[in-house]
Short mmCIF file of C-alpha atoms in Angstrom, two decimals:
data_model
loop_
_atom_site.label_atom_id
_atom_site.label_comp_id
_atom_site.label_asym_id
_atom_site.label_seq_id
_atom_site.Cartn_x
_atom_site.Cartn_y
_atom_site.Cartn_z
CA MET A 1096 -10.20 -21.83 74.46
CA ALA A 1097 -10.00 -20.31 70.99
CA CYS A 1098 -6.61 -18.77 71.75
CA SER A 1099 -5.21 -22.08 72.84
CA ILE A 1100 -6.41 -23.75 69.67
CA LEU A 1101 -4.80 -21.06 67.49
CA LEU A 1102 -1.57 -21.23 69.44
CA SER A 1103 -1.40 -24.98 69.23
CA SER A 1104 -2.07 -24.93 65.54
CA ALA A 1105 0.63 -22.31 65.02
CA LEU A 1106 3.20 -24.20 67.04
CA SER A 1107 2.37 -27.62 65.69
CA PRO A 1108 4.82 -28.90 63.03
CA PRO A 1109 3.63 -29.25 59.45
CA SER A 1110 2.41 -32.54 58.14
CA VAL A 1111 5.21 -34.82 57.16
CA GLY A 1112 3.47 -36.21 54.07
CA LYS A 1113 3.05 -32.79 52.29
CA PRO A 1114 6.41 -31.02 51.99
CA ASP A 1115 5.50 -29.29 48.67
CA ASP A 1116 2.67 -27.25 50.12
CA PHE A 1117 5.05 -24.41 50.96
CA LEU A 1118 6.40 -24.34 47.38
CA LYS A 1119 3.02 -24.05 45.66
CA PRO A 1120 2.59 -20.25 46.13
CA ALA A 1121 6.10 -19.60 44.82
CA LEU A 1122 5.61 -21.93 41.86
CA ARG A 1123 2.25 -20.36 41.11
CA MET A 1124 3.75 -16.86 41.16
CA SER A 1125 6.59 -18.00 38.89
CA ALA A 1126 4.11 -19.49 36.42
CA ILE A 1127 2.09 -16.29 36.37
CA THR A 1128 5.21 -14.23 35.70
CA GLU A 1129 6.28 -16.63 32.95
CA SER A 1130 2.89 -16.49 31.25
CA VAL A 1131 2.53 -12.72 31.53
CA HIS A 1132 5.96 -11.81 30.19
CA ASN A 1133 6.22 -12.14 26.41
CA ARG A 1134 9.73 -12.52 25.05
CA ARG A 1135 10.64 -12.41 21.33
CA VAL A 1136 14.40 -12.71 20.95
CA THR A 1137 17.34 -11.27 22.86
CA GLU A 1138 20.77 -10.12 21.79
CA GLU A 1139 22.34 -13.05 23.63
CA GLU A 1140 20.28 -15.53 21.63
CA LEU A 1141 21.17 -13.89 18.32
CA GLY A 1142 24.85 -13.94 19.19
CA SER A 1143 27.22 -12.84 16.44
CA SER A 1144 24.36 -12.26 13.98
CA ALA A 1145 22.73 -9.62 16.18
CA SER A 1146 24.38 -6.68 14.43
CA ALA A 1147 23.60 -8.06 10.97
CA ASP A 1148 19.95 -8.64 11.88
CA LEU A 1149 19.67 -5.11 13.27
CA ALA A 1150 21.25 -3.69 10.10
CA ALA A 1151 18.78 -5.61 7.91
CA TRP A 1152 15.83 -4.48 10.01
CA LEU A 1153 16.94 -0.83 9.90
CA PHE A 1154 17.59 -1.05 6.15
CA PHE A 1155 13.95 -1.89 5.45
CA GLN A 1156 12.79 0.84 7.80
CA LEU A 1157 14.97 3.54 6.26
CA ALA A 1158 15.13 2.57 2.58
CA ALA A 1159 11.48 1.65 2.08
CA ASP A 1160 9.59 3.72 4.65
CA HIS A 1161 11.78 6.84 4.62
CA VAL A 1162 12.88 7.10 0.96
CA PHE A 1163 11.07 4.91 -1.57
CA LEU A 1164 7.49 5.09 -0.31
CA PRO A 1165 7.51 8.91 0.10
CA ILE A 1166 8.68 9.20 -3.53
CA LEU A 1167 5.88 6.87 -4.61
CA VAL A 1168 3.26 8.82 -2.66
CA ALA A 1169 4.52 12.09 -4.17
CA THR A 1170 4.14 10.53 -7.62
CA PHE A 1171 0.55 9.53 -6.90
CA VAL A 1172 -0.31 12.97 -5.55
CA PHE A 1173 1.46 15.34 -7.94
CA SER A 1174 1.61 13.45 -11.24
CA HIS A 1175 -1.27 14.13 -13.64
CA SER A 1176 -0.69 10.90 -15.56
CA VAL A 1177 -0.68 8.57 -12.52
CA ILE A 1178 -4.02 8.36 -10.75
CA ARG A 1179 -4.58 6.00 -7.81
CA HIS A 1180 -7.42 5.47 -5.39
CA SER A 1181 -7.07 6.92 -1.89
CA THR A 1182 -6.79 3.43 -0.35
CA VAL A 1183 -3.61 2.77 -2.35
CA ILE A 1184 -2.08 6.05 -1.20
CA ASN A 1185 -3.25 5.40 2.35
CA ILE A 1186 -1.56 2.01 2.68
CA CYS A 1187 1.71 3.63 1.59
CA CYS A 1188 1.23 6.34 4.22
CA THR A 1189 0.58 3.78 6.97
CA TRP A 1190 3.87 2.06 6.24
CA ILE A 1191 5.68 5.40 6.21
CA LEU A 1192 4.24 6.09 9.66
CA SER A 1193 5.18 2.58 10.80
CA GLY A 1194 8.77 3.17 9.69
CA ILE A 1195 8.92 6.45 11.61
CA ILE A 1196 7.62 4.74 14.77
CA SER A 1197 10.11 1.91 14.41
CA SER A 1198 13.02 4.34 14.04
CA LEU A 1199 12.42 6.41 17.17
CA LEU A 1200 15.34 4.77 18.97
CA LEU A 1201 17.54 5.37 15.93
CA TYR A 1202 16.63 9.07 15.94
CA SER A 1203 17.73 9.35 19.58
CA GLY A 1204 20.88 7.28 19.06
CA GLU A 1205 19.70 4.47 21.37
CA ALA A 1206 19.10 1.71 18.81
CA SER A 1207 21.86 -0.33 20.43
CA GLY A 1208 23.82 -0.35 23.65
CA PRO A 1209 22.28 0.24 27.07
CA GLU A 1210 18.54 0.34 27.63
CA PRO A 1211 16.93 3.61 26.45
CA SER A 1212 15.19 5.98 28.80
CA GLN A 1213 11.96 4.71 30.29
CA GLY A 1214 9.87 7.54 28.83
CA LEU A 1215 11.08 7.08 25.25
CA CYS A 1216 10.79 3.31 25.54
CA THR A 1217 7.19 3.57 26.78
CA VAL A 1218 6.26 5.91 23.92
CA GLN A 1219 7.71 3.62 21.27
CA ALA A 1220 6.23 0.52 22.91
CA ALA A 1221 2.76 2.07 22.86
CA LEU A 1222 3.05 3.16 19.23
CA MET A 1223 4.55 -0.14 18.07
CA SER A 1224 1.61 -2.00 19.59
CA GLY A 1225 -0.69 -0.36 17.04
CA ALA A 1226 1.60 -0.37 14.00
CA LEU A 1227 0.83 -3.90 12.81
CA PRO A 1228 -2.96 -3.61 13.36
CA MET A 1229 -2.91 -0.26 11.54
CA THR A 1230 -1.25 -1.63 8.41
CA SER A 1231 -3.50 -4.71 8.51
CA VAL A 1232 -6.65 -2.57 8.50
CA ALA A 1233 -5.22 -0.48 5.64
CA THR A 1234 -4.68 -3.70 3.69
CA LEU A 1235 -8.27 -4.77 4.38
CA ALA A 1236 -9.57 -1.38 3.21
CA LEU A 1237 -7.66 -1.71 -0.07
CA ALA A 1238 -8.81 -5.30 -0.55
CA TYR A 1239 -12.43 -4.42 0.19
CA ARG A 1240 -12.39 -1.48 -2.19
CA THR A 1241 -10.92 -3.67 -4.96
CA TRP A 1242 -13.45 -6.43 -4.28
CA ARG A 1243 -16.37 -4.00 -4.18
CA SER A 1244 -15.42 -2.35 -7.47
CA CYS A 1245 -15.31 -5.71 -9.27
CA THR A 1246 -18.23 -7.57 -7.72
CA PRO A 1247 -21.40 -7.79 -9.85
CA GLY A 1248 -24.14 -5.63 -8.40
CA THR A 1249 -21.76 -3.10 -6.85
CA SER A 1250 -19.41 -2.18 -9.70
CA GLN A 1251 -21.87 0.37 -11.07
CA LEU A 1252 -21.79 2.15 -7.71
CA ARG A 1253 -18.03 2.55 -7.48
CA GLU A 1254 -18.13 6.09 -8.94
CA LYS A 1255 -20.85 7.11 -6.45
CA THR A 1256 -19.05 6.16 -3.26
CA SER A 1257 -20.18 8.48 -0.51
CA TRP A 1258 -17.77 10.79 1.26
CA THR A 1259 -18.56 8.96 4.50
CA THR A 1260 -17.29 5.68 3.06
CA ARG A 1261 -14.14 7.29 1.66
CA ILE A 1262 -13.34 8.97 4.96
CA MET A 1263 -13.96 5.69 6.79
CA PHE A 1264 -11.49 3.90 4.49
CA ILE A 1265 -8.86 6.55 5.20
CA LEU A 1266 -9.35 6.99 8.95
CA ALA A 1267 -9.97 3.36 9.97
CA PRO A 1268 -6.24 2.41 10.13
CA TYR A 1269 -5.37 5.44 12.26
CA ILE A 1270 -8.31 4.86 14.60
CA THR A 1271 -7.03 1.31 15.08
CA LEU A 1272 -3.57 2.68 15.84
CA GLY A 1273 -5.02 5.04 18.44
CA VAL A 1274 -7.01 2.30 20.20
CA PHE A 1275 -4.10 -0.12 20.53
CA CYS A 1276 -1.74 2.71 21.42
CA ALA A 1277 -4.00 3.83 24.27
CA ILE A 1278 -4.30 0.29 25.64
CA ALA A 1279 -0.53 -0.25 25.44
CA ALA A 1280 0.21 3.08 27.14
CA ASN A 1281 -2.11 2.18 30.01
CA LEU A 1282 -0.46 -1.22 30.41
CA GLY A 1283 2.98 0.35 30.22
CA VAL A 1284 2.15 2.70 33.08
CA GLN A 1285 0.71 -0.12 35.20
CA TYR A 1286 3.56 -2.55 34.48
CA PRO A 1287 6.71 -0.47 33.86
CA SER A 1288 8.95 -3.47 34.48
CA HIS A 1289 7.50 -5.16 31.38
CA VAL A 1290 8.44 -2.30 29.05
CA ASP A 1291 11.98 -2.60 27.68
CA ARG A 1292 14.02 -3.13 24.55
CA GLY A 1293 15.99 -6.16 25.70
CA THR A 1294 13.22 -8.68 25.15
CA ARG A 1295 12.50 -7.54 21.56
CA PHE A 1296 16.02 -6.33 20.65
CA PHE A 1297 14.92 -4.21 17.66
CA TYR A 1298 12.45 -1.93 19.45
CA CYS A 1299 10.76 -1.33 22.77
CA ALA A 1300 7.57 -3.24 23.48
CA VAL A 1301 5.03 -3.96 26.20
CA ASN A 1302 6.01 -7.53 26.98
CA LEU A 1303 2.69 -8.93 28.20
CA GLU A 1304 1.76 -12.19 26.54
CA ALA A 1305 -2.01 -11.68 26.60
CA PHE A 1306 -1.68 -8.29 24.94
CA ALA A 1307 0.81 -9.60 22.37
CA ILE A 1308 -1.57 -12.43 21.49
CA ALA A 1309 -4.43 -9.95 21.06
CA ILE A 1310 -2.34 -7.84 18.65
CA ASP A 1311 -1.22 -10.77 16.52
CA VAL A 1312 -4.64 -12.46 16.45
CA PHE A 1313 -6.41 -9.23 15.48
CA SER A 1314 -3.92 -8.54 12.67
CA ALA A 1315 -4.08 -12.11 11.37
CA VAL A 1316 -7.90 -12.18 11.37
CA VAL A 1317 -8.08 -8.88 9.48
CA CYS A 1318 -5.65 -10.14 6.83
CA ILE A 1319 -7.51 -13.46 6.56
CA ILE A 1320 -10.70 -11.53 5.81
CA ALA A 1321 -8.85 -9.53 3.14
CA ALA A 1322 -7.48 -12.74 1.61
CA GLY A 1323 -10.98 -14.23 1.65
CA LEU A 1324 -12.27 -11.31 -0.39
CA PHE A 1325 -9.62 -11.95 -3.02
CA VAL A 1326 -10.38 -15.66 -3.13
CA HIS A 1327 -14.01 -14.79 -3.84
CA LEU A 1328 -12.92 -12.23 -6.43
CA ALA A 1329 -10.64 -14.76 -8.14
CA MET A 1330 -13.52 -17.23 -8.41
CA LEU A 1331 -15.69 -14.57 -10.01
CA GLN A 1332 -12.91 -13.68 -12.45
CA LEU A 1333 -12.47 -17.29 -13.52
CA ARG A 1334 -16.19 -17.72 -14.11
CA SER A 1335 -16.48 -14.51 -16.12
CA ARG A 1336 -13.41 -15.39 -18.20
CA GLU A 1337 -14.91 -18.75 -19.13
CA ILE A 1338 -18.02 -16.98 -20.37
CA ARG A 1339 -16.35 -13.98 -22.02
CA PRO A 1340 -12.58 -13.80 -22.56
CA VAL A 1341 -10.87 -10.56 -21.60
CA ARG A 1342 -9.67 -8.71 -24.71
CA GLN A 1343 -9.85 -5.02 -23.91
CA HIS A 1344 -6.68 -3.31 -22.74
CA SER A 1345 -8.45 -1.55 -19.86
CA ALA A 1346 -9.86 -4.85 -18.60
CA LYS A 1347 -6.42 -6.43 -18.69
CA ALA A 1348 -4.96 -3.46 -16.81
CA ASP A 1349 -7.63 -3.79 -14.12
CA THR A 1350 -6.86 -7.49 -13.80
CA ALA A 1351 -3.16 -6.74 -13.40
CA LEU A 1352 -3.92 -4.24 -10.63
CA ARG A 1353 -6.09 -6.80 -8.83
CA ILE A 1354 -3.27 -9.33 -9.02
CA ARG A 1355 -0.87 -6.81 -7.49
CA VAL A 1356 -3.24 -6.03 -4.63
CA GLY A 1357 -3.77 -9.77 -4.12
CA LEU A 1358 -0.02 -10.37 -3.88
CA LEU A 1359 0.30 -7.59 -1.32
CA THR A 1360 -2.54 -9.08 0.73
CA LEU A 1361 -0.89 -12.50 0.66
CA TYR A 1362 2.45 -11.00 1.70
CA MET A 1363 0.83 -9.14 4.58
CA LEU A 1364 -1.05 -12.27 5.67
CA THR A 1365 2.24 -14.19 5.76
CA ALA A 1366 3.78 -11.49 7.96
CA THR A 1367 0.92 -11.57 10.46
CA LEU A 1368 0.96 -15.35 10.62
CA ALA A 1369 4.72 -15.27 11.18
CA ASN A 1370 4.22 -12.94 14.14
CA LEU A 1371 1.48 -15.18 15.48
CA GLY A 1372 3.67 -18.26 15.14
CA SER A 1373 6.58 -16.56 16.90
CA LEU A 1374 4.63 -16.74 20.17
CA GLY A 1375 5.44 -20.43 20.31
CA ASP A 1376 9.03 -20.04 19.06
CA PRO A 1377 10.42 -16.76 20.43
CA GLY A 1378 14.08 -17.47 19.66
CA THR A 1379 14.15 -16.08 16.11
CA ALA A 1380 14.31 -12.63 14.54
CA PHE A 1381 12.61 -13.69 11.30
CA PRO A 1382 9.08 -12.37 12.11
CA ASP A 1383 10.32 -8.85 12.85
CA ILE A 1384 12.57 -8.67 9.78
CA PHE A 1385 9.90 -10.14 7.49
CA THR A 1386 7.29 -7.70 8.79
CA ALA A 1387 9.70 -4.80 8.23
CA SER A 1388 10.10 -5.91 4.59
CA VAL A 1389 6.40 -5.43 3.82
CA GLY A 1390 7.01 -1.72 3.20
CA MET A 1391 9.56 -2.60 0.52
CA ALA A 1392 7.07 -5.05 -0.98
CA VAL A 1393 4.46 -2.28 -1.17
CA PHE A 1394 6.91 -0.10 -3.08
CA VAL A 1395 7.97 -2.84 -5.52
CA ILE A 1396 4.38 -3.90 -6.23
CA PHE A 1397 3.01 -0.45 -7.00
CA ALA A 1398 6.14 1.26 -8.33
CA SER A 1399 6.68 -1.37 -11.05
CA GLN A 1400 3.52 -0.33 -12.90
CA PHE A 1401 4.08 1.06 -16.37
CA ASP A 1402 2.50 4.48 -15.85
CA VAL A 1403 4.60 5.09 -12.72
CA LEU A 1404 7.83 4.16 -14.51
CA ARG A 1405 6.85 6.32 -17.48
CA ALA A 1406 6.18 9.29 -15.19
CA TRP A 1407 9.59 8.89 -13.55
CA TRP A 1408 11.27 8.58 -16.94
CA SER A 1409 9.66 11.81 -18.12
CA TRP A 1410 11.04 13.59 -15.05
CA ARG A 1411 14.66 12.61 -15.70
CA PRO A 1412 16.94 15.67 -15.39
CA CYS A 1413 19.25 14.68 -18.26
CA GLN A 1414 16.50 14.78 -20.89
CA SER A 1415 17.71 16.80 -23.89
CA PRO A 1416 15.21 18.88 -25.85
CA LEU A 1417 17.35 18.42 -29.00
CA ALA A 1418 17.14 14.64 -28.96
CA ARG A 1419 15.88 13.21 -32.26
CA PRO A 1420 14.90 9.75 -33.47
CA ARG A 1421 17.58 7.62 -35.08
CA HIS A 1422 15.98 7.69 -38.55
CA ALA A 1423 14.59 11.20 -38.43
CA ARG A 1424 14.06 12.82 -41.83
CA ASN A 1425 15.50 16.16 -42.83
CA ILE A 1426 12.96 18.96 -42.49
CA SER A 1427 13.49 22.43 -43.88
CA PRO A 1428 13.24 25.36 -41.48
CA SER A 1429 10.07 26.50 -43.20
CA ASP A 1430 8.41 23.10 -42.58
CA ALA A 1431 9.61 22.79 -38.99
CA ARG A 1432 6.99 21.49 -36.63
CA THR A 1433 5.34 23.78 -34.19
CA PRO A 1434 5.06 22.58 -30.61
CA TYR A 1435 2.06 20.40 -29.98
CA PRO A 1436 -0.66 22.04 -27.93
CA SER A 1437 -1.11 20.76 -24.43
CA PHE A 1438 -4.13 18.64 -23.67
CA ASP A 1439 -5.67 18.47 -20.21
CA LEU A 1440 -6.06 14.81 -19.26
CA ASP A 1441 -8.80 15.76 -16.82
CA LEU A 1442 -11.07 16.22 -19.84
CA LEU A 1443 -10.89 12.46 -20.32
CA ASN A 1444 -10.63 11.32 -16.70
CA LYS A 1445 -13.47 13.41 -15.25
CA ARG A 1446 -16.20 11.80 -17.28
CA THR A 1447 -18.81 12.18 -14.56
CA ASP A 1448 -18.19 15.85 -13.77
CA SER A 1449 -20.89 18.20 -14.89
CA ASP A 1450 -18.52 21.15 -15.21
CA VAL A 1451 -16.74 19.54 -18.20
CA SER A 1452 -19.12 19.61 -21.14
CA ASP A 1453 -18.96 17.35 -24.16
CA LYS A 1454 -18.45 20.39 -26.39
CA ALA A 1455 -15.31 21.47 -24.49
CA ARG A 1456 -13.91 17.95 -24.61
CA LEU A 1457 -14.51 17.59 -28.35
CA GLU A 1458 -13.02 20.99 -29.11
CA ALA A 1459 -9.88 20.15 -27.14
CA LEU A 1460 -9.51 16.81 -28.91
CA HIS A 1461 -10.13 18.50 -32.26
CA THR A 1462 -7.35 21.05 -31.71
CA TYR A 1463 -4.92 18.51 -30.29
CA TYR A 1464 -5.13 15.87 -33.03
CA ALA A 1465 -5.39 18.40 -35.87
CA ALA A 1466 -2.04 19.87 -34.80
CA ARG A 1467 -0.45 16.44 -34.52
CA VAL A 1468 -1.59 15.36 -38.00
CA ARG A 1469 -0.40 18.59 -39.61
CA GLY A 1470 2.90 18.23 -37.78
CA GLU A 1471 3.56 15.03 -39.71
CA GLY A 1472 3.51 16.91 -43.03
CA VAL A 1473 0.05 15.75 -44.12
CA LYS A 1474 -2.44 18.27 -45.49
CA VAL A 1475 -5.88 17.51 -44.23
CA GLU A 1476 -9.18 19.26 -43.92
CA ILE A 1477 -11.07 18.91 -40.67
CA ILE A 1478 -14.79 18.33 -41.28
CA ASP A 1479 -17.66 18.59 -38.86
CA ARG A 1480 -19.86 15.80 -40.28
CA PRO A 1481 -19.12 12.61 -42.23
CA GLN A 1482 -21.29 13.73 -45.18
CA ASP A 1483 -19.09 16.80 -45.62
CA ALA A 1484 -16.47 14.51 -47.18
CA PHE A 1485 -18.54 14.58 -50.39
CA ILE A 1486 -18.45 17.80 -52.41
CA ARG A 1487 -21.20 18.56 -54.92
CA ASP A 1488 -19.81 19.98 -58.20
CA GLY A 1489 -22.53 20.36 -60.85
CA HIS A 1490 -24.09 16.95 -61.33
CA GLU A 1491 -21.09 15.11 -59.86
CA LEU A 1492 -20.32 13.84 -56.38
CA ARG A 1493 -16.67 13.35 -55.92
CA ARG A 1494 -14.71 12.47 -52.80
CA ALA A 1495 -12.49 15.20 -51.40
CA SER A 1496 -8.88 14.59 -52.25
CA VAL A 1497 -6.30 14.09 -49.55
CA GLU A 1498 -2.71 14.99 -50.30
CA SER A 1499 -0.15 13.08 -48.29
CA GLY A 1500 3.61 13.34 -48.16
CA LEU A 1501 3.98 9.70 -49.26
CA ALA A 1502 1.46 9.16 -52.11
CA GLY A 1503 0.56 12.66 -53.30
CA SER A 1504 -2.16 11.27 -55.55
CA LYS A 1505 -5.76 12.24 -56.09
CA ARG A 1506 -8.64 9.83 -56.11
CA GLY A 1507 -12.11 10.60 -57.46
CA ARG A 1508 -15.34 8.86 -57.91
CA SER A 1509 -18.08 9.97 -60.30
CA TRP A 1510 -21.79 9.36 -60.22
CA ALA A 1511 -24.04 9.66 -63.26
#
């Protein structure tokens, strides 16, 4: 009985009123494939501008991330006159690493032409998945450190930051890179057909829409938090300026640095939002090129500071030791200046170190400025105390005379 029912149901023709029932599984599978596969822009869509877009993208990767930023990092590390916090150096290093990851196909000579090998493409796709989150976290670390050092109630603690906090600031971007890289590598192994260069044109990627949304949303949220910290900091700055105007040079320099970090945060936020918006409009190469330009923005923002430019100018190879000022006076060989003694800037910078005593700092300053004053042709006498400027001669107190190269006069004052 049961067999006859099954046979009759199998042989009976389908209902006439529902012809689309057979198409539903195919349509459902097509929809799933369409939603899973994430496409940015192809070479066919770019057309004649494909080569120009690729050249612009590679220019930012090579010029900024391979040349300019390494020079800037070397300046921060080796120059004694340019001192930067580790978060500033770290954000430069993250963009250098991002440029290396983006140029893997260029290193192997497969940046254009046929599809690269599956192994190399999977490696770059996994690393590229964590590049944008890594640089976003580095931006947040820099923004948080700047906000924390300027917020009332925490500014007095900025010199006592624990080693744990410093290490966390440095390692957080690379931990983020490792997490997203591991997830992308797992997805690339499970779905090898969704790992290619054709759907992103500039680099290989794991073309799964859910994963791409997670990357862009995470990066955008992190940059929004960083921008929020700077909005709060700007409000505090405006309130404090209304109460007490900023007049000191150091305060103005700190404000300029905060503005630079704020501009970088805004630039990075724009890049992440552009990547997030490209999910709805995949037919443009603007998000990838704009994101690649962030490394150049990092270089311009931090390399245009005065102390960095001055350090580079002092390192110029064509500097002549015989160069003189335009209106230099004639000095006899007997009155020629002796070289100024060197002064260790660490004696001024390391104010909180116990190994640098006040006596050593004062002695170094004493020697340094005494030599500079004598080098100008002025005869002076270095005194230890202010009251030593008065010399007792009998019943008189007269002020010690100072002979200068310009006046050459003596002044005295008598007391009855």
